[in-house]
Amino acid sequence: VPRVPVPVEAGDGATYTALLTHGEQVDVLERLDFVLRNISELRKEVEELRNSLQHLAAEIIGEVRSHLEETQKVTRRRRFPFPRERSDSTGSSSIYFTASSATANTDDGESEGGYTTANAESDYDRESERESEEGEDEVSCETVRTARRDSLDLVNEDETHLVLDSSLEEGLGQLLQQADSLHNGDEQEKREGFQLLLNNKLAYADQKDFLWRLARAHSDMCEITEDADEKRSYASDGKEEIEIALQKWDQSAECHQWYAILCGQLSEHESIQKRIQTGYVFKEHIDKAIELKPEDPKSYYLLGRWCYQVSHLGWLEKKTASALFEAPPTATVQDALQNFLRVEELSPGFSKAGRVYIAKCYRDLGNNSAAVLWMNLASELPVNTKEDAESERELEEMQSVCEE
């Protein structure tokens, strides 16, 4: 312990007194240890941020390089076009030559060395011909569409509705009922439901209730499979299906709900930037689903999960969100708890995972008695989904901590 000399009036000698007491020294050491731990954590977060930025820079460089290569290919094709054979036409003003044989296809227009010097077809001519051909295709397609409309006009609208009611709607109702039953089953039944909907896509692809169930089946397959590429493929295909539905039925709560779910599943395989960006899209569509169907407990459960995850964002994710967006996402544990309690209010025992989330919220808020109560309530519910199985493991860990 450092000591300092203090003169005494009685003589020339000096006594030594400690600058800090033992308790003060312990307090200083604890503060230094806290600072060192924070510096170590900050160093790790800075390293993660550096790696993330390097990955982002590599993606940008790759996109720029591929764009430049594609531009160069297009420029090369325009600069050195390959000659096309043409049918004989007296009205044609273009003359083609073969450079290798140094002879012209006609008697005029050859220069020294056998290369064309006049009447060569320009890029502009070729592009004009392509545009005219595309125009002809559009005219022909429009003619077909007009003919179809004319033929449909010959049929009485009431008769058309009667045909749909008698054939399609009856089969659709049975199909949707069977799809719902398979969706609520085990993994094998979910696979059967997915294949069932795929087999009937041609007949019911223009039906709203069929399309959002098809997107739901893609989501089921994404959860079932273990391969990362297959997960990404199922989520991407399902998102495309539900996007088509949203273009026609923007007022469907189910379409907005499953679009948000598939966006979230797809973002699990994206960079941190894409995940944060997807968070805004997820929140927007879940809010819309709640607005359209305020009594659906699933939408409140999804919103509660979103709030809980946002409230637990790490330092790196918060800094990235602040750097990329003017208003980073904000939510609290209390917001998450209110949504999860709303789920229980609408549908008691909606899911095991929902009750585990309520227990976690109360634990984070410091209400241990309420957390224990909801842990016990969660343990009473069966495991029905993969998410329930994951929450079961969390529940066991929380209960073991409470017992200790």
Short mmCIF file of C-alpha atoms in Angstrom, two decimals, residues 58-357:
data_model
loop_
_atom_site.label_atom_id
_atom_site.label_comp_id
_atom_site.label_asym_id
_atom_site.label_seq_id
_atom_site.Cartn_x
_atom_site.Cartn_y
_atom_site.Cartn_z
CA ALA A 58 -17.02 -7.50 -51.11
CA GLU A 59 -20.68 -7.82 -52.13
CA ILE A 60 -20.68 -4.32 -53.62
CA ILE A 61 -17.44 -4.99 -55.51
CA GLY A 62 -18.85 -8.26 -56.84
CA GLU A 63 -22.03 -6.57 -58.05
CA VAL A 64 -20.07 -3.75 -59.71
CA ARG A 65 -17.70 -6.23 -61.36
CA SER A 66 -20.56 -8.35 -62.72
CA HIS A 67 -22.31 -5.22 -63.99
CA LEU A 68 -19.14 -4.07 -65.76
CA GLU A 69 -18.61 -7.50 -67.31
CA GLU A 70 -22.18 -7.57 -68.57
CA THR A 71 -21.80 -4.06 -69.98
CA GLN A 72 -18.61 -5.05 -71.76
CA LYS A 73 -20.32 -8.13 -73.24
CA VAL A 74 -23.18 -6.00 -74.55
CA THR A 75 -20.73 -3.46 -76.00
CA ARG A 76 -18.71 -6.24 -77.63
CA ARG A 77 -21.81 -7.72 -79.21
CA ARG A 78 -22.83 -4.37 -80.60
CA ARG A 79 -19.37 -3.59 -81.91
CA PHE A 80 -18.81 -6.94 -83.65
CA PRO A 81 -22.21 -8.22 -84.74
CA PHE A 82 -22.44 -11.56 -86.48
CA PRO A 83 -23.98 -11.46 -89.96
CA ARG A 84 -27.39 -13.01 -90.35
CA GLU A 85 -28.65 -14.84 -93.39
CA ARG A 86 -31.54 -13.18 -95.11
CA SER A 87 -34.03 -14.37 -97.65
CA ASP A 88 -33.81 -12.93 -101.15
CA SER A 89 -35.73 -9.70 -101.42
CA THR A 90 -35.68 -7.16 -104.22
CA GLY A 91 -36.62 -4.43 -101.78
CA SER A 92 -33.64 -4.96 -99.47
CA SER A 93 -30.98 -2.24 -99.33
CA SER A 94 -28.50 -4.17 -97.13
CA ILE A 95 -25.70 -6.24 -98.67
CA TYR A 96 -23.77 -8.90 -96.68
CA PHE A 97 -20.16 -9.88 -97.32
CA THR A 98 -17.90 -12.67 -96.13
CA ALA A 99 -14.55 -11.35 -94.98
CA SER A 100 -12.85 -14.74 -95.09
CA SER A 101 -13.46 -15.37 -98.80
CA ALA A 102 -12.96 -11.71 -99.77
CA THR A 103 -15.92 -11.92 -102.13
CA ALA A 104 -19.18 -10.09 -102.07
CA ASN A 105 -22.61 -11.64 -102.32
CA THR A 106 -23.41 -9.05 -104.98
CA ASP A 107 -21.39 -7.31 -107.61
CA ASP A 108 -21.08 -3.98 -105.75
CA GLY A 109 -19.66 -2.70 -102.48
CA GLU A 110 -16.34 -4.57 -102.05
CA SER A 111 -13.24 -2.66 -100.93
CA GLU A 112 -9.60 -3.64 -100.86
CA GLY A 113 -9.00 -6.86 -98.90
CA GLY A 114 -12.55 -8.09 -99.44
CA TYR A 115 -14.24 -6.28 -96.48
CA THR A 116 -17.46 -4.35 -96.71
CA THR A 117 -17.28 -0.62 -97.08
CA ALA A 118 -20.80 0.32 -98.10
CA ASN A 119 -24.41 -0.62 -97.44
CA ALA A 120 -23.44 -2.62 -94.28
CA GLU A 121 -26.22 -3.21 -91.83
CA SER A 122 -25.90 -0.92 -88.80
CA ASP A 123 -26.79 -1.58 -85.19
CA TYR A 124 -29.59 0.91 -85.56
CA ASP A 125 -31.14 -1.14 -88.39
CA ARG A 126 -30.99 -4.32 -86.36
CA GLU A 127 -32.51 -2.67 -83.29
CA SER A 128 -35.25 -1.14 -85.44
CA GLU A 129 -36.05 -4.54 -86.92
CA ARG A 130 -36.17 -6.09 -83.44
CA GLU A 131 -38.56 -3.38 -82.25
CA SER A 132 -40.78 -3.90 -85.29
CA GLU A 133 -40.80 -7.66 -84.72
CA GLU A 134 -41.68 -7.15 -81.04
CA GLY A 135 -44.41 -4.75 -82.13
CA GLU A 136 -45.83 -7.38 -84.47
CA ASP A 137 -45.79 -9.92 -81.62
CA GLU A 138 -47.63 -7.49 -79.35
CA VAL A 139 -50.23 -6.84 -82.07
CA SER A 140 -50.75 -10.57 -82.57
CA CYS A 141 -51.07 -11.15 -78.81
CA GLU A 142 -53.54 -8.30 -78.54
CA THR A 143 -55.53 -9.85 -81.39
CA VAL A 144 -55.70 -13.14 -79.49
CA ARG A 145 -56.73 -11.37 -76.29
CA THR A 146 -59.44 -9.47 -78.17
CA ALA A 147 -60.71 -12.68 -79.70
CA ARG A 148 -60.85 -14.27 -76.24
CA ARG A 149 -62.78 -11.32 -74.86
CA ASP A 150 -65.18 -11.44 -77.80
CA SER A 151 -65.74 -15.16 -77.27
CA LEU A 152 -66.33 -14.64 -73.55
CA ASP A 153 -68.81 -11.89 -74.27
CA LEU A 154 -70.95 -14.45 -76.07
CA VAL A 155 -71.40 -16.37 -72.80
CA ASN A 156 -73.94 -15.18 -70.30
CA GLU A 157 -72.27 -14.02 -67.07
CA ASP A 158 -74.90 -15.74 -64.93
CA GLU A 159 -74.19 -19.03 -66.68
CA THR A 160 -70.45 -18.59 -66.07
CA HIS A 161 -70.99 -18.07 -62.34
CA LEU A 162 -73.21 -21.12 -62.19
CA VAL A 163 -70.51 -23.25 -63.78
CA LEU A 164 -67.91 -21.99 -61.29
CA ASP A 165 -70.23 -22.55 -58.34
CA SER A 166 -71.06 -26.08 -59.33
CA SER A 167 -67.59 -27.35 -60.28
CA LEU A 168 -64.72 -25.28 -58.91
CA GLU A 169 -66.04 -23.87 -55.65
CA GLU A 170 -67.22 -27.21 -54.31
CA GLY A 171 -63.88 -28.82 -55.07
CA LEU A 172 -62.00 -25.80 -53.69
CA GLY A 173 -63.80 -25.95 -50.36
CA GLN A 174 -62.93 -29.61 -49.86
CA LEU A 175 -59.34 -28.98 -50.96
CA LEU A 176 -58.84 -26.09 -48.51
CA GLN A 177 -60.32 -28.09 -45.65
CA GLN A 178 -57.96 -30.96 -46.35
CA ALA A 179 -54.98 -28.57 -46.67
CA ASP A 180 -55.78 -27.02 -43.26
CA SER A 181 -55.97 -30.45 -41.65
CA LEU A 182 -52.61 -31.51 -43.12
CA HIS A 183 -51.01 -28.21 -42.09
CA ASN A 184 -51.88 -28.91 -38.45
CA GLY A 185 -50.39 -32.42 -38.60
CA ASP A 186 -46.86 -33.78 -38.30
CA GLU A 187 -44.01 -33.31 -40.76
CA GLN A 188 -45.15 -36.06 -43.12
CA GLU A 189 -48.66 -34.60 -43.26
CA LYS A 190 -47.23 -31.14 -43.97
CA ARG A 191 -45.31 -32.61 -46.91
CA GLU A 192 -48.49 -34.24 -48.18
CA GLY A 193 -50.34 -30.93 -47.87
CA PHE A 194 -47.63 -29.14 -49.82
CA GLN A 195 -47.77 -31.70 -52.65
CA LEU A 196 -51.58 -31.60 -52.64
CA LEU A 197 -51.62 -27.84 -53.20
CA LEU A 198 -48.94 -28.02 -55.89
CA ASN A 199 -50.96 -30.64 -57.78
CA ASN A 200 -54.01 -28.34 -57.80
CA LYS A 201 -52.22 -25.06 -58.54
CA LEU A 202 -53.23 -25.06 -62.22
CA ALA A 203 -56.92 -25.23 -61.35
CA TYR A 204 -57.04 -22.75 -58.45
CA ALA A 205 -54.10 -20.37 -59.02
CA ASP A 206 -56.51 -17.42 -59.27
CA GLN A 207 -58.17 -18.08 -55.89
CA LYS A 208 -57.07 -16.00 -52.91
CA ASP A 209 -57.67 -18.63 -50.22
CA PHE A 210 -55.74 -21.18 -52.26
CA LEU A 211 -52.73 -18.92 -52.88
CA TRP A 212 -52.08 -17.91 -49.28
CA ARG A 213 -52.36 -21.55 -48.22
CA LEU A 214 -49.85 -22.48 -50.91
CA ALA A 215 -47.51 -19.82 -49.48
CA ARG A 216 -48.13 -21.27 -46.00
CA ALA A 217 -47.20 -24.72 -47.28
CA HIS A 218 -43.90 -23.31 -48.61
CA SER A 219 -43.29 -21.91 -45.12
CA ASP A 220 -44.00 -25.34 -43.61
CA MET A 221 -41.47 -26.95 -45.95
CA CYS A 222 -38.91 -24.28 -45.06
CA GLU A 223 -39.25 -25.23 -41.38
CA ILE A 224 -39.17 -28.97 -41.99
CA THR A 225 -36.08 -29.25 -44.18
CA GLU A 226 -32.61 -29.11 -42.67
CA ASP A 227 -30.66 -28.12 -45.79
CA ALA A 228 -29.89 -24.37 -45.90
CA ASP A 229 -30.23 -24.10 -49.69
CA GLU A 230 -33.59 -25.85 -49.64
CA LYS A 231 -34.80 -23.60 -46.84
CA ARG A 232 -33.88 -20.54 -48.86
CA SER A 233 -35.52 -21.96 -51.99
CA TYR A 234 -38.81 -22.77 -50.25
CA ALA A 235 -38.96 -19.35 -48.60
CA SER A 236 -38.16 -17.55 -51.87
CA ASP A 237 -40.75 -19.50 -53.88
CA GLY A 238 -43.40 -18.99 -51.21
CA LYS A 239 -42.69 -15.27 -51.12
CA GLU A 240 -43.19 -15.07 -54.89
CA GLU A 241 -46.54 -16.88 -54.61
CA ILE A 242 -47.85 -14.54 -51.92
CA GLU A 243 -46.60 -11.45 -53.77
CA ILE A 244 -48.86 -12.44 -56.67
CA ALA A 245 -51.77 -12.75 -54.25
CA LEU A 246 -51.08 -9.35 -52.67
CA GLN A 247 -51.23 -7.67 -56.06
CA LYS A 248 -54.88 -8.75 -56.36
CA TRP A 249 -55.99 -8.96 -52.73
CA ASP A 250 -54.29 -6.20 -50.77
CA GLN A 251 -57.10 -6.30 -48.21
CA SER A 252 -56.45 -9.90 -47.17
CA ALA A 253 -55.09 -10.23 -43.64
CA GLU A 254 -53.80 -13.76 -44.34
CA CYS A 255 -51.84 -12.60 -47.39
CA HIS A 256 -50.09 -9.86 -45.39
CA GLN A 257 -49.46 -12.24 -42.49
CA TRP A 258 -47.81 -14.98 -44.53
CA TYR A 259 -45.88 -12.48 -46.62
CA ALA A 260 -44.32 -11.18 -43.39
CA ILE A 261 -43.55 -14.72 -42.20
CA LEU A 262 -41.85 -15.74 -45.45
CA CYS A 263 -39.86 -12.50 -45.53
CA GLY A 264 -38.61 -13.31 -42.05
CA GLN A 265 -37.69 -16.87 -43.02
CA LEU A 266 -35.83 -15.68 -46.11
CA SER A 267 -33.93 -13.01 -44.14
CA GLU A 268 -32.37 -15.72 -41.93
CA HIS A 269 -30.08 -16.51 -44.87
CA GLU A 270 -29.21 -12.87 -45.67
CA SER A 271 -26.64 -10.37 -44.41
CA ILE A 272 -27.22 -8.23 -41.33
CA GLN A 273 -28.18 -5.31 -43.56
CA LYS A 274 -30.89 -7.34 -45.32
CA ARG A 275 -32.17 -8.67 -42.00
CA ILE A 276 -32.61 -5.17 -40.59
CA GLN A 277 -34.29 -4.01 -43.79
CA THR A 278 -36.62 -7.00 -43.70
CA GLY A 279 -37.56 -6.09 -40.12
CA TYR A 280 -39.26 -2.92 -41.39
CA VAL A 281 -41.17 -4.90 -44.05
CA PHE A 282 -42.19 -7.54 -41.49
CA LYS A 283 -43.57 -4.92 -39.08
CA GLU A 284 -45.43 -3.09 -41.85
CA HIS A 285 -47.31 -6.18 -43.05
CA ILE A 286 -48.08 -7.51 -39.57
CA ASP A 287 -49.56 -4.13 -38.64
CA LYS A 288 -51.65 -4.29 -41.80
CA ALA A 289 -52.83 -7.82 -40.96
CA ILE A 290 -53.90 -6.69 -37.47
CA GLU A 291 -55.73 -3.72 -38.96
CA LEU A 292 -57.66 -5.99 -41.34
CA LYS A 293 -58.29 -8.79 -38.84
CA PRO A 294 -57.86 -7.52 -35.26
CA GLU A 295 -59.08 -10.74 -33.62
CA ASP A 296 -56.38 -13.04 -35.08
CA PRO A 297 -54.06 -14.15 -32.23
CA LYS A 298 -51.30 -15.28 -34.62
CA SER A 299 -50.65 -11.71 -35.81
CA TYR A 300 -50.24 -10.47 -32.22
CA TYR A 301 -47.92 -13.38 -31.49
CA LEU A 302 -45.74 -12.46 -34.49
CA LEU A 303 -45.72 -8.80 -33.48
CA GLY A 304 -44.75 -9.78 -29.93
CA ARG A 305 -41.81 -11.80 -31.25
CA TRP A 306 -40.71 -8.86 -33.38
CA CYS A 307 -40.85 -6.47 -30.39
CA TYR A 308 -38.90 -8.90 -28.19
CA GLN A 309 -36.15 -9.39 -30.78
CA VAL A 310 -35.85 -5.64 -31.42
CA SER A 311 -35.63 -4.94 -27.69
CA HIS A 312 -32.67 -7.36 -27.51
CA LEU A 313 -30.72 -6.11 -30.52
CA GLY A 314 -26.97 -6.13 -29.96
CA TRP A 315 -24.71 -3.13 -30.14
CA LEU A 316 -23.52 -4.01 -33.64
CA GLU A 317 -27.04 -4.39 -35.02
CA LYS A 318 -28.17 -1.10 -33.48
CA LYS A 319 -25.18 0.75 -34.94
CA THR A 320 -25.75 -0.82 -38.34
CA ALA A 321 -29.45 0.14 -38.28
CA SER A 322 -28.57 3.71 -37.27
CA ALA A 323 -26.03 3.96 -40.09
CA LEU A 324 -28.35 2.57 -42.78
CA PHE A 325 -31.71 4.03 -41.79
CA GLU A 326 -32.87 7.39 -40.52
CA ALA A 327 -35.15 5.82 -37.91
CA PRO A 328 -33.89 2.46 -36.60
CA PRO A 329 -36.53 0.03 -35.26
CA THR A 330 -37.50 0.53 -31.64
CA ALA A 331 -39.49 -1.65 -29.25
CA THR A 332 -39.39 -2.59 -25.57
CA VAL A 333 -39.90 -5.77 -23.58
CA GLN A 334 -43.09 -4.21 -22.25
CA ASP A 335 -44.38 -3.85 -25.84
CA ALA A 336 -43.65 -7.52 -26.47
CA LEU A 337 -45.39 -8.55 -23.24
CA GLN A 338 -48.56 -6.64 -24.12
CA ASN A 339 -48.81 -8.42 -27.48
CA PHE A 340 -48.22 -11.87 -25.98
CA LEU A 341 -50.86 -11.21 -23.30
CA ARG A 342 -53.25 -10.11 -26.05
CA VAL A 343 -52.72 -13.53 -27.66
CA GLU A 344 -53.75 -15.27 -24.43
CA GLU A 345 -56.75 -12.97 -24.15
CA LEU A 346 -57.96 -13.90 -27.66
CA SER A 347 -57.00 -17.58 -27.54
CA PRO A 348 -55.90 -19.00 -24.15
CA GLY A 349 -53.20 -21.61 -24.62
CA PHE A 350 -52.59 -20.51 -28.23
CA SER A 351 -49.06 -21.92 -28.17
CA LYS A 352 -46.44 -23.22 -25.79
CA ALA A 353 -43.87 -20.82 -27.27
CA GLY A 354 -46.15 -17.85 -26.55
CA ARG A 355 -46.36 -18.65 -22.85
CA VAL A 356 -42.59 -19.16 -22.67
CA TYR A 357 -42.14 -15.70 -24.20
#
